[in-house]
XYZ file of C-alpha atoms in Angstrom:
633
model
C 33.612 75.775 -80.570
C 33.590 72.602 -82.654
C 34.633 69.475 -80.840
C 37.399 67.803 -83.060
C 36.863 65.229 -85.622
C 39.885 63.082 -83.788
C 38.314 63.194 -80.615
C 34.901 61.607 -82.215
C 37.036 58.220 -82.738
C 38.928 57.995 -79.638
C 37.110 55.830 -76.785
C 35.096 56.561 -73.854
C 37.519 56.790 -71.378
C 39.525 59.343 -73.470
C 36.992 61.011 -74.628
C 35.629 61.370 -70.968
C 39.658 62.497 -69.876
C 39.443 64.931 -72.198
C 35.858 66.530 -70.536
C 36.784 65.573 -66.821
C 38.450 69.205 -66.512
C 35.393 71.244 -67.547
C 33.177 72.711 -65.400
C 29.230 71.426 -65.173
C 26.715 74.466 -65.535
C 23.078 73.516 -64.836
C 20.682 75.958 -66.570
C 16.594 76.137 -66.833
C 14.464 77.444 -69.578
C 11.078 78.590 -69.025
C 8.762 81.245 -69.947
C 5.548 81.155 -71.432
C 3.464 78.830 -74.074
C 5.415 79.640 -77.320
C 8.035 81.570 -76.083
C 10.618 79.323 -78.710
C 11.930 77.097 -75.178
C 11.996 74.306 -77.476
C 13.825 76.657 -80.490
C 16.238 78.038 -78.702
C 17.575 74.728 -77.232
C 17.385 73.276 -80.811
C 19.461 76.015 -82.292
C 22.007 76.193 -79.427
C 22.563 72.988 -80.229
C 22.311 72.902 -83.735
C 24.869 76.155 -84.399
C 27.522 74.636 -81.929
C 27.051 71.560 -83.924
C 28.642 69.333 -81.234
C 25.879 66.260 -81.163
C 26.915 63.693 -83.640
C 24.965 60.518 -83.979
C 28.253 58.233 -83.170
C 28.868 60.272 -80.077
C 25.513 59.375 -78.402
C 26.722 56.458 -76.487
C 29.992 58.377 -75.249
C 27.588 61.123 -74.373
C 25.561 58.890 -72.047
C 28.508 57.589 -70.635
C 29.745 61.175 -69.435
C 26.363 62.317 -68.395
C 26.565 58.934 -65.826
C 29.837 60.254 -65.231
C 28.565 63.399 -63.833
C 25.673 61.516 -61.913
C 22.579 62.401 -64.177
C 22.006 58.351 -64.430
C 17.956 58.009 -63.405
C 16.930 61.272 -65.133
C 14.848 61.124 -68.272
C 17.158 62.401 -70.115
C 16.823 62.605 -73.959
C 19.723 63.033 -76.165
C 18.041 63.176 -79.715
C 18.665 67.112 -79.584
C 18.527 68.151 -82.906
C 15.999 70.711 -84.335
C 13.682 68.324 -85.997
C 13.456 66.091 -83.241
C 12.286 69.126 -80.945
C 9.887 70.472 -83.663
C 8.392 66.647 -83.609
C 7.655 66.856 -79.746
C 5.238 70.503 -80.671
C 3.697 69.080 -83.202
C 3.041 65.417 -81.792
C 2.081 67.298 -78.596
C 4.408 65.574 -76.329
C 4.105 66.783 -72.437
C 7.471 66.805 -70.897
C 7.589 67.051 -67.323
C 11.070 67.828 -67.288
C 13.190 66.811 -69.983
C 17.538 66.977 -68.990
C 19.331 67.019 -72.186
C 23.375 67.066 -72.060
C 25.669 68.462 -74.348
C 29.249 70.234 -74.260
C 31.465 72.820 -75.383
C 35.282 73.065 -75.571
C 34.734 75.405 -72.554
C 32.349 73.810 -70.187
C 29.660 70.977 -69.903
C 25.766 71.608 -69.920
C 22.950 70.312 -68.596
C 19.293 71.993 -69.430
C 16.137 71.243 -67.989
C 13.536 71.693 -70.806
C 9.735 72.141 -69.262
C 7.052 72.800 -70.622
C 5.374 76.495 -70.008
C 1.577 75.895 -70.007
C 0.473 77.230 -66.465
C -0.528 74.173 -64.960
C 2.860 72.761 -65.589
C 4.406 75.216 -63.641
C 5.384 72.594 -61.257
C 7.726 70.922 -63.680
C 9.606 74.151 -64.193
C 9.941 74.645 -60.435
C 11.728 70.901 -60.376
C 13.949 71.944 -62.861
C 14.774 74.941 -61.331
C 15.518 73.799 -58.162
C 19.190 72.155 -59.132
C 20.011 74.553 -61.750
C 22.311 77.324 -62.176
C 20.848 79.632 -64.489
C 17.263 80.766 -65.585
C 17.186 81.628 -69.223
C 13.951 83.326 -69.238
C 12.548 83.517 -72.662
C 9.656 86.407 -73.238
C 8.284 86.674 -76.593
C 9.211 90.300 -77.958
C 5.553 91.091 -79.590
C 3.948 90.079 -75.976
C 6.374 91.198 -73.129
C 6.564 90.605 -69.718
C 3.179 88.206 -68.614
C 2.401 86.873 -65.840
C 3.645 83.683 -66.665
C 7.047 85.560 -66.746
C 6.576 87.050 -63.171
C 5.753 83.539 -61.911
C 8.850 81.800 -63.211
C 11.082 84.733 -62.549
C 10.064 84.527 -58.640
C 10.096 80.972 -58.395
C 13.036 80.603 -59.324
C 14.820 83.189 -57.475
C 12.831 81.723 -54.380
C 14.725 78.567 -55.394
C 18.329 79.786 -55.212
C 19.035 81.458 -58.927
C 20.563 84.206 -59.005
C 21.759 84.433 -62.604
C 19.162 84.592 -65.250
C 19.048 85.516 -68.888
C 16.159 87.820 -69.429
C 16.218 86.059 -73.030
C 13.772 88.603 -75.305
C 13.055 86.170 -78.079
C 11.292 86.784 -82.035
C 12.817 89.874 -82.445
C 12.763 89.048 -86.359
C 8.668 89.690 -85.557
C 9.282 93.130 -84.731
C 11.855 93.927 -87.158
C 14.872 93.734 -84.286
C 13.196 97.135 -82.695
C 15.685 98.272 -79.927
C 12.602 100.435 -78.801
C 10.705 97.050 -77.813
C 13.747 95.457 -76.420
C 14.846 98.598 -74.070
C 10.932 98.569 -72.965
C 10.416 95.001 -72.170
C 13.898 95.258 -69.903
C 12.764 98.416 -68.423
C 9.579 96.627 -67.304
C 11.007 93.165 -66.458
C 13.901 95.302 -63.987
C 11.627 97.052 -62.432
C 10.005 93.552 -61.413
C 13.002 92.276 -60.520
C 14.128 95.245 -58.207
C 11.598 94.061 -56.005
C 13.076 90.035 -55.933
C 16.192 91.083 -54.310
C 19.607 92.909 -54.814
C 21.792 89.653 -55.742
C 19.976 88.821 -58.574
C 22.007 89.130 -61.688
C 20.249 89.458 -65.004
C 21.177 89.794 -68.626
C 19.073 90.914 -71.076
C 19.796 89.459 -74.484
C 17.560 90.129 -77.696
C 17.371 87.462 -80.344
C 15.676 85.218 -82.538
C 15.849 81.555 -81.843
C 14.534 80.387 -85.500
C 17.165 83.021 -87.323
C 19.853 82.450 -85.106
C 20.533 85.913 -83.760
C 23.030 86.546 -80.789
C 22.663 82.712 -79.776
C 26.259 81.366 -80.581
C 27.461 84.233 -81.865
C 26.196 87.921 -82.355
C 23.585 88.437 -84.803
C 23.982 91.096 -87.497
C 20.426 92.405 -87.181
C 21.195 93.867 -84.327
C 24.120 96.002 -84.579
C 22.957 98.150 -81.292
C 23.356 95.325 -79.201
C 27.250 95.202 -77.690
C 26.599 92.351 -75.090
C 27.345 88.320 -75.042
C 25.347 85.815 -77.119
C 23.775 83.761 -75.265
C 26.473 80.881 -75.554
C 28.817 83.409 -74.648
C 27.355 83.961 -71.502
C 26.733 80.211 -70.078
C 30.428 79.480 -70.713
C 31.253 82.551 -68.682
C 28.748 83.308 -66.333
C 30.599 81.916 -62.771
C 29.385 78.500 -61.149
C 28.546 78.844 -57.488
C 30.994 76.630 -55.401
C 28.961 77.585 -52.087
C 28.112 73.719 -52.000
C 31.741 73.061 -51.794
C 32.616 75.651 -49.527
C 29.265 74.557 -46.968
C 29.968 72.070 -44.329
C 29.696 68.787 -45.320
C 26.182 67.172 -45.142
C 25.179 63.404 -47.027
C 21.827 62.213 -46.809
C 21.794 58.048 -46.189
C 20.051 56.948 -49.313
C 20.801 53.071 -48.468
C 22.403 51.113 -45.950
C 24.746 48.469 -47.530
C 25.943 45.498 -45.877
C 26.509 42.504 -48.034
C 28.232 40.625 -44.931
C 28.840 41.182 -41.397
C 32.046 42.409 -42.167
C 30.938 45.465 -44.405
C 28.603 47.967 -43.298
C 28.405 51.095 -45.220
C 25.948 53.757 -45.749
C 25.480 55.161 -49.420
C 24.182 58.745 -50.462
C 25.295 61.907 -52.641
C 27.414 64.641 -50.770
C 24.889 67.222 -51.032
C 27.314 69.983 -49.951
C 31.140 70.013 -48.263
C 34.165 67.705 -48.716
C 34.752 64.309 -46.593
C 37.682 61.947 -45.786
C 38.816 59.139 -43.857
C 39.771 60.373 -40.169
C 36.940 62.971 -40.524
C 34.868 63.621 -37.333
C 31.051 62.825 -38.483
C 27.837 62.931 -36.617
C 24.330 61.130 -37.513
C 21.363 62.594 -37.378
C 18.719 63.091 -35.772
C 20.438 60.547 -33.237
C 23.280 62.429 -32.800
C 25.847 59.594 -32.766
C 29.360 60.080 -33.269
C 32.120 58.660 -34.875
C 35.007 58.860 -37.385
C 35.113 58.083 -41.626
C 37.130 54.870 -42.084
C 36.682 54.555 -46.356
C 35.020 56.545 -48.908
C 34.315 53.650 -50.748
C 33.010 53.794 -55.122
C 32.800 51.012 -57.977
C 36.228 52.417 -58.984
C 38.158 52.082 -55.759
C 38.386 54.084 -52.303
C 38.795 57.679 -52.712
C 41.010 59.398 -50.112
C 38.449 63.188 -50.792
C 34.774 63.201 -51.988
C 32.956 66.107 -52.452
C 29.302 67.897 -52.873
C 28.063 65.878 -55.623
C 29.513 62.688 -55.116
C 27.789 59.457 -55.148
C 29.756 57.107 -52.107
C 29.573 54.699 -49.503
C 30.641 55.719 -46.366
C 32.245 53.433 -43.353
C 32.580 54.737 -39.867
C 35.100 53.149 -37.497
C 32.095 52.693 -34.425
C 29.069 50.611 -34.952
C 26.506 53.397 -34.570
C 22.485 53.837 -35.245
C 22.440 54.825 -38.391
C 19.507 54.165 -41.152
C 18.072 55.613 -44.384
C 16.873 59.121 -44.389
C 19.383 60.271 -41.762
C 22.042 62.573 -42.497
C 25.710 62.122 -41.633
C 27.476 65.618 -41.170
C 30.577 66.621 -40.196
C 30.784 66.971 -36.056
C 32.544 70.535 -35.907
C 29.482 72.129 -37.846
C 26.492 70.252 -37.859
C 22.899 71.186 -38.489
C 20.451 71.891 -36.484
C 17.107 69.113 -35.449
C 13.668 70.069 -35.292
C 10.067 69.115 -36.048
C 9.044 72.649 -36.642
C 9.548 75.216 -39.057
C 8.466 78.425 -41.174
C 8.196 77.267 -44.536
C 7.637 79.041 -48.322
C 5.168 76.852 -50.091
C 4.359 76.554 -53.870
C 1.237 74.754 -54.294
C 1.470 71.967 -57.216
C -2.411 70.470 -56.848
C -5.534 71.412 -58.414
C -6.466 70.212 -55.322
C -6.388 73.163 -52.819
C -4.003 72.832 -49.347
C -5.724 72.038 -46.481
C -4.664 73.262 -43.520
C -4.469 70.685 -40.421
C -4.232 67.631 -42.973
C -2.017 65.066 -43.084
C 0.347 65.050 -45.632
C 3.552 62.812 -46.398
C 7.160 65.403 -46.397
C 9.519 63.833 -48.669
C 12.824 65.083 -47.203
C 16.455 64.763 -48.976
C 15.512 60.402 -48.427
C 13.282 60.753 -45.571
C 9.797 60.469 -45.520
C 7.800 62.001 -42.816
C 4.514 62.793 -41.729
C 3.371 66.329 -40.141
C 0.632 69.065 -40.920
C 0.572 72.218 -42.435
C -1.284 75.449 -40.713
C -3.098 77.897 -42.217
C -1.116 80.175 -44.498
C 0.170 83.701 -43.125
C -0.503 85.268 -46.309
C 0.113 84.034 -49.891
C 2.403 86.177 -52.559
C 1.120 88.243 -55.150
C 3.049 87.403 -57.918
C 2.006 90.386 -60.122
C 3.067 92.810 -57.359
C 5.319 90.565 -55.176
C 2.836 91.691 -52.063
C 1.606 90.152 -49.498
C -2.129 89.007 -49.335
C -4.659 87.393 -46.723
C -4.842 83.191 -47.411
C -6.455 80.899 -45.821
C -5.375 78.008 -48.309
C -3.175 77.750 -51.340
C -4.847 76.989 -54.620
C -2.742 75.664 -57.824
C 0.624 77.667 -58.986
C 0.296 79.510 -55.718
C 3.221 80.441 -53.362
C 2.843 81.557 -49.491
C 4.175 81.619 -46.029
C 2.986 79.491 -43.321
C 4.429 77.105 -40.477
C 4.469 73.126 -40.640
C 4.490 70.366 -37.720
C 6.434 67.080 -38.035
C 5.643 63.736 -36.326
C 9.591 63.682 -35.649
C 12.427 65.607 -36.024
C 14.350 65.678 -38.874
C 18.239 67.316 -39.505
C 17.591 70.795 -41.675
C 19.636 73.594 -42.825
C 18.086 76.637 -44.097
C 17.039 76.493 -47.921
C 18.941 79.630 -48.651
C 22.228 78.080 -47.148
C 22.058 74.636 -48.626
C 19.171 73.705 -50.906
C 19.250 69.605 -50.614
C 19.042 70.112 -46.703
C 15.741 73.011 -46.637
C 13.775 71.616 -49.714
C 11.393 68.907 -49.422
C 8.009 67.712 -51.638
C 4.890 67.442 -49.909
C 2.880 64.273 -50.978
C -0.601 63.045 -50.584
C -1.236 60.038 -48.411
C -3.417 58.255 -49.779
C -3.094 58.396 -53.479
C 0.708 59.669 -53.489
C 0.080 62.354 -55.562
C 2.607 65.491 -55.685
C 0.828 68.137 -53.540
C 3.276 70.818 -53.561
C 7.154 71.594 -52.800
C 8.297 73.990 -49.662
C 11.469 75.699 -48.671
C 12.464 75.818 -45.133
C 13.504 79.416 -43.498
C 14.157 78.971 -39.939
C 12.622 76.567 -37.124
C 9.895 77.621 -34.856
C 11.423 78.420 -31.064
C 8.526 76.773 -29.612
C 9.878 73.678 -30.948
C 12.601 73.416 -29.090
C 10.930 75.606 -25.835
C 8.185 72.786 -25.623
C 8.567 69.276 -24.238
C 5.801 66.532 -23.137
C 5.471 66.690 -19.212
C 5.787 62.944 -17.654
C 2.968 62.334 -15.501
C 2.791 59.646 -12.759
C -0.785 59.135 -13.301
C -0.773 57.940 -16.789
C -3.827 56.788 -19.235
C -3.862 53.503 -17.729
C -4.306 53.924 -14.105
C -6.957 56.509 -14.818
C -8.889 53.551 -16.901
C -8.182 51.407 -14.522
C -9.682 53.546 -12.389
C -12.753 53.523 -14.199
C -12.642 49.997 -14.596
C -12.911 50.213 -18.395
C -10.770 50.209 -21.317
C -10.876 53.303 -22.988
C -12.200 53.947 -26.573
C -13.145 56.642 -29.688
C -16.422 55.007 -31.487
C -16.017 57.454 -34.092
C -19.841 57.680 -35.750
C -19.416 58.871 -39.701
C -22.383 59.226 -42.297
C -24.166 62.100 -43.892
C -26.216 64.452 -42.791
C -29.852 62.815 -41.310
C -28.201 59.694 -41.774
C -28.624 59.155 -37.618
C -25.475 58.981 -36.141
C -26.524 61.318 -33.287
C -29.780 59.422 -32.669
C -27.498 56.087 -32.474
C -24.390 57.594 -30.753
C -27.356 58.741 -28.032
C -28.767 55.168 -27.375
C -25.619 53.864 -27.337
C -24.352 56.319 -24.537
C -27.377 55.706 -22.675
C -26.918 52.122 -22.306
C -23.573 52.354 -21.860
C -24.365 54.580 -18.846
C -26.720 52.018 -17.731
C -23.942 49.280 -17.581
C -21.762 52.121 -15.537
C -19.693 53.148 -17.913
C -17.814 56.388 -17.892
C -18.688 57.838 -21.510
C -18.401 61.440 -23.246
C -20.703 62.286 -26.599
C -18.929 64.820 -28.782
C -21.803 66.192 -31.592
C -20.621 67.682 -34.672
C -23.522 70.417 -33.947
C -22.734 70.667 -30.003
C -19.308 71.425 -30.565
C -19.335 74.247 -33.437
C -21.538 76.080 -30.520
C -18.143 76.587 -28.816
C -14.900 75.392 -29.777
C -15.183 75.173 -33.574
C -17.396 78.295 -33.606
C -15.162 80.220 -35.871
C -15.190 77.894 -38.400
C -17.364 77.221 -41.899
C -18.017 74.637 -44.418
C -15.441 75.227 -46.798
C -13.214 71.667 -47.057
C -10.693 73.542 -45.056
C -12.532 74.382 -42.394
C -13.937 70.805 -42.234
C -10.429 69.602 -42.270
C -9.754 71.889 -38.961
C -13.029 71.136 -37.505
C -11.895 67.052 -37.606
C -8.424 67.666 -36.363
C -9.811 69.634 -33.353
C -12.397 66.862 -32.332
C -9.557 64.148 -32.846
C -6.937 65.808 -30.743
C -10.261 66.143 -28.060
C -11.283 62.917 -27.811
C -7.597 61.172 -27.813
C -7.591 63.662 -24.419
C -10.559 62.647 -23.120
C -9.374 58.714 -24.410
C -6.425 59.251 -22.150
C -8.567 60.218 -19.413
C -9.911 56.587 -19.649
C -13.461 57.564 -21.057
C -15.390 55.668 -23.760
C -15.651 58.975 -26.370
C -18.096 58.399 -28.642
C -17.866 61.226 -31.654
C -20.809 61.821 -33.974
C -19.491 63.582 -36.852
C -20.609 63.599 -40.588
C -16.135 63.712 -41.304
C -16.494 63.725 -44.903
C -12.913 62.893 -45.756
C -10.862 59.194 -45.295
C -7.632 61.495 -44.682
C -9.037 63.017 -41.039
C -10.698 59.817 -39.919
C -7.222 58.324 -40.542
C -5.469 61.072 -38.921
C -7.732 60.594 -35.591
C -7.210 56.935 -35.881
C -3.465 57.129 -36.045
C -3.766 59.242 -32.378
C -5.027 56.363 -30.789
C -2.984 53.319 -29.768
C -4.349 50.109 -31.506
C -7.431 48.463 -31.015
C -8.748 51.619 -29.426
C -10.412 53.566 -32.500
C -13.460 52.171 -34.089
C -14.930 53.587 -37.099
C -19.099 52.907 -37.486
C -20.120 53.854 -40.491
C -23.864 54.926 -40.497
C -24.626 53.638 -44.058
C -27.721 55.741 -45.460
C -27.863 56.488 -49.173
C -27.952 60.270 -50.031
C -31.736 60.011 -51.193
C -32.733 58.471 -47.913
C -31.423 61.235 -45.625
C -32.257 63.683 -48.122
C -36.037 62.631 -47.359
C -35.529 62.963 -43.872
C -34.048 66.182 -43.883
C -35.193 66.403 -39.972
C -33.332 69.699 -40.039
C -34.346 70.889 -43.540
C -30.447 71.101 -44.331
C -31.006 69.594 -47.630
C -33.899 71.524 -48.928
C -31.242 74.827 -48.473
C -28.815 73.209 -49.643
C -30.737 72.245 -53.337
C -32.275 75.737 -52.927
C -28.162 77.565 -53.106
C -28.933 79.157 -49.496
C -26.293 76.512 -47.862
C -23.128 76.098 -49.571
C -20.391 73.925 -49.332
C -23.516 70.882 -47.970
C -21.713 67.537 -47.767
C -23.873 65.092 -50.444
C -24.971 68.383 -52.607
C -21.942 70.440 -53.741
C -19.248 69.332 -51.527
C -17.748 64.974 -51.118
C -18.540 62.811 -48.724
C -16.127 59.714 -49.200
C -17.183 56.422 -47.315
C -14.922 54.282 -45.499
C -13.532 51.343 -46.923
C -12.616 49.416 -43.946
C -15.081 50.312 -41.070
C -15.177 48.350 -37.803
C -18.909 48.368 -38.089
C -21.382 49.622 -41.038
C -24.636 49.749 -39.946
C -27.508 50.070 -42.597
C -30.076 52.352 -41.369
C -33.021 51.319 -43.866
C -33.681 47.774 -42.957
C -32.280 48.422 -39.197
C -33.843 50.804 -36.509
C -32.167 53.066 -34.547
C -32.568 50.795 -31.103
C -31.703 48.165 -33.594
C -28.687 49.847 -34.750
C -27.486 50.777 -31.168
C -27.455 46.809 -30.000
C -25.605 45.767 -32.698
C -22.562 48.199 -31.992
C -22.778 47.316 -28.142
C -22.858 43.481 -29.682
C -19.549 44.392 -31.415
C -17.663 45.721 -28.457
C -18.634 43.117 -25.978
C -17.436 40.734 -28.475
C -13.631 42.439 -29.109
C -13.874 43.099 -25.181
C -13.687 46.439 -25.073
C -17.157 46.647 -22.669
């Protein structure tokens, strides 16, 4: 397995000639905190002795080769260096380290195994190969090991090295390896029937049955664990899968050149090939497969390339061209499986940002159908997902976007689900199927539209969207307001916060889900009751920016106008008209906005009124001052 001294002084393009015939494997290692991740890769490495300090540059080169080039990855791979990480208590979030064999080419994603890092092992995961699972042989199967062993067959793996590590620590015991595989199968009866797994028992720090089979365990007649990666088969299914590329960038450095660049995520292409666009559904034919080292008459899955078409045709980052004959299917709805990255709990009916192949899309995500047990694999009653948990529930999309099934081709059914307001990594979903109703459901034209039914009124219509804490007064404000609004023969609406949990929003509590559902309701209600050319004036406390900014992006411009009722927390705590507060300090009301649960203030109100120096009648004329002035009464 040693890579020949000649070859180390040869240049990059021979040495790369020599590699270009090997196959790539991709392969994951995970487990738990001190399982010997970092070991093992150290002495795989280290035994096959095939990283040389001159080769490091030629090694970069090939791993750009191979389209790595914007991954962190780290080629100082030698024991020491890994030790050094432990001991310096690096975090890596995921760590790609290259090196090869005279057999094939690897690339490992190394992550770390603390629990609330599980999130970097599920990125790693989801383009690899292989799952080495390492246990440790004096703890056995943990949970830890149940949790990466179903994430990552939920991801696509189905070969995994059930890796039983430090079996110097109990004395290479066959007894303890046989019982850890016993349990571990049993678990992994209940993933599914394709899932291939090898058990292999050895000791990362001695060496045994890594490159080669270890004498202290003479009752072992499998692979090593090298062995087995240059054997174990590499799935071409993204070869054999119709051809899909998602439109990264849109080149066009003149008017004669327009080209649209992306990776081949699965299929073959070439010039004369019948291609559709999507979600537009435009079609046309491939005219050059164009690189930096000429144009290529075949690209395949895993290709980076430029593609021209022969038609001018709408076309623009974050679609997907596809081939014609078998393209995918277009929706805004689907049935999802969701791992939840956050500390930060999902909230059901929120807005979140869906980071697509290189589309970026808005939608919401519904209540959970039930989460996943991962001890048992069962199915249990959710109403949210909290962190390093995995469930089943349905999404909604503000537009359609191109999708193939997860399970048939991962690039096209995985996607990252991102905060909007900070950006932060939320969670990552698989896609299963899309909802019927999305395509059984279309918006019915009317010929009375929103504005002949204001102009009806003779009024523009409006949302004066009233947010503060509890006792701060919105209701007492949104009231006079109404009333003199009613006296200048306006057509208005009130919807109360209290008023409207009486009926529609009975079933739900206080929890910051609920809250999140309770806003989305009253935003989707008073955008109706907008189009019906009213002036809806909502008095809500809304806690959270994220659902006033969802109910402001329902409304066309210019029509919603956050007031912020600005009372400090000790103010309306004195008030306490409805002795809310006293509960709440008291532990006989949970979940009290001020107390144990956020209130977050605007930052960019149309109107903050201060209730301490301004009376309620006070309060009310200044907001009717503000609308007369933009026009809107």
């Amino acid at each position: 397995m040693r890579l020949h001294d000649d070859l180390i002084a040869q240049d990059i393009g021979a040495y790369l000639e020599a590699h270009e015939h090997k196959s790539l494997l991709r392969f994951i290692t995970c487990g738990s905190v001190d399982d010997g991740k970092s070991t093992l890769i150290g002495r795989m490495l280290y035994d096959s002795k095939m990283i040389y300090e001159d080769q490091l540059a030629n090694l970069e080169a090939d791993s750009k080769k191979m389209g790595t080039q914007g991954k962190d990855i780290d080629f100082a791979l030698l024991v020491d260096g890994l030790a050094a990480e432990r001991e310096q208590g690096i975090t890596i979030d995921v760590a790609y380290r290259f090196f090869s064999t005279q057999k094939r080419k690897f690339i490992v994603a190394d992550t770390p195994g603390h629990e609330q890092y599980t999130r970097n092992m599920a990125t790693g995961a989801s383009t690899a190969d292989v799952a080495i699972l390492l246990i440790d042989a004096r703890r056995g199967v943990l949970t830890q090991t149940r949790r990466h062993a179903f994430i990552t067959y939920s991801l696509g793996i189905r070969h995994m090295v059930l890796a039983i590590n430090k079996m110097d620590l109990v004395n290479y015991d066959k007894a303890v390896f046989d019982e850890i595989t016993a349990e571990f199968m049993a678990f992994a009866d209940e993933l599914g029937p394709d899932l291939e797994i090898e058990p292999i028992p050895m000791s990362a720090l001695k060496g045994d049955n890594i490159t080669a089979p270890g004498g202290n365990t003479p009752w072992y007649s499998g692979p090593s664990l090298m062995e087995y990666l240059e054997t174990v088969p590499v799935d071409d299914a993204r070869r054999n899968a119709p051809f899909r590329m998602p439109v990264q960038w849109v080149n066009r450095p003149n008017l004669d050149f327009r080209g649209f660049s992306g990776q081949i995520v699965s299929g073959t292409v070439k010039p004369g090939d019948r291609v559709k666009t999507l979600p537009s559904a435009k079609e046309s034919r491939i005219a050059r497969i164009v690189t930096m080292d000429g144009d290529l008459e075949e690209a395949m899955a895993g290709q980076s390339v430029t593609l021209t078409l022969e038609d001018e045709i709408d076309c623009s980052r974050g679609d997907v061209i596809v081939t014609a004959e078998n393209p995918p299917e277009v929706s805004d709805q689907f049935q999802v499986r969701l791992l939840w990255m956050s500390e930060r709990p999902l909230l059901p009916g929120r807005k979140y940002i869906f980071k697509i192949g290189a589309k970026q899309v808005r939608g919401t995500i519904n209540a959970p159908k039930y989460a996943i047990d991962i001890n048992t694999l069962g199915d249990e009653p959710a109403r949210t997902l909290e962190l390093n948990e995995f469930g089943v529930t349905t999404i909604a999309l503000d537009e359609p976007i191109a999708f193939d099934p997860y399970t048939n081709i991962r690039e096209m059914g995985g996607f990252v689900i991102i905060d909007r307001l900070n950006y932060d990594t939320m969670g990552m979903g698989l896609v299963d199927f899309a909802l019927r109703r999305a395509s059984n459901i279309h918006w019915q034209e009317l010929d009375v539209d929103r504005v002949g039914l204001a102009e009806q009124k003779g009024q523009k219509p409006a949302i004066l969207w009233f947010t503060g804490l509890s006792g701060s007064g919105k209701s007492t404000i949104a009231n006079i307001v109404q009333k003199r609004l009613y006296a200048m023969g306006r057509h208005t609406f009130v919807l109360d916060g209290d008023n409207v949990r009486h009926g529609l929003n009975r079933d739900l509590g206080f929890t910051d889900s609920d809250r999140v559902e309770n806003i989305r309701r009253i935003s989707h209600v008073a955008r109706l009751m907008a189009d019906a050319g009213l002036i809806v004036l909502v008095s809500f406390i809304s806690p959270f920016r994220s659902e006033r900014q969802m109910a402001r992006n329902l409304t066309p411009e210019g029509e919603f106008v956050e007031i912020f009722i600005d009372t400090p927390l000790e103010v309306a705590e004195e008030r306490d008209v409805k002795g809310l507060y006293k509960k709440a300090r008291a532990g006989e009301i949970k979940n009290f906005t001020g107390i144990d649960s956020p209130y977050e203030p605007p930052l960019n109100p149309e109107i903050q009124i201060g209730t301490i120096e301004k009376s309620a009648e006070d309060s009310a004329e200044n907001i009717l001052a503000w609308l007369r002035e933009k026009g809107i009464v």
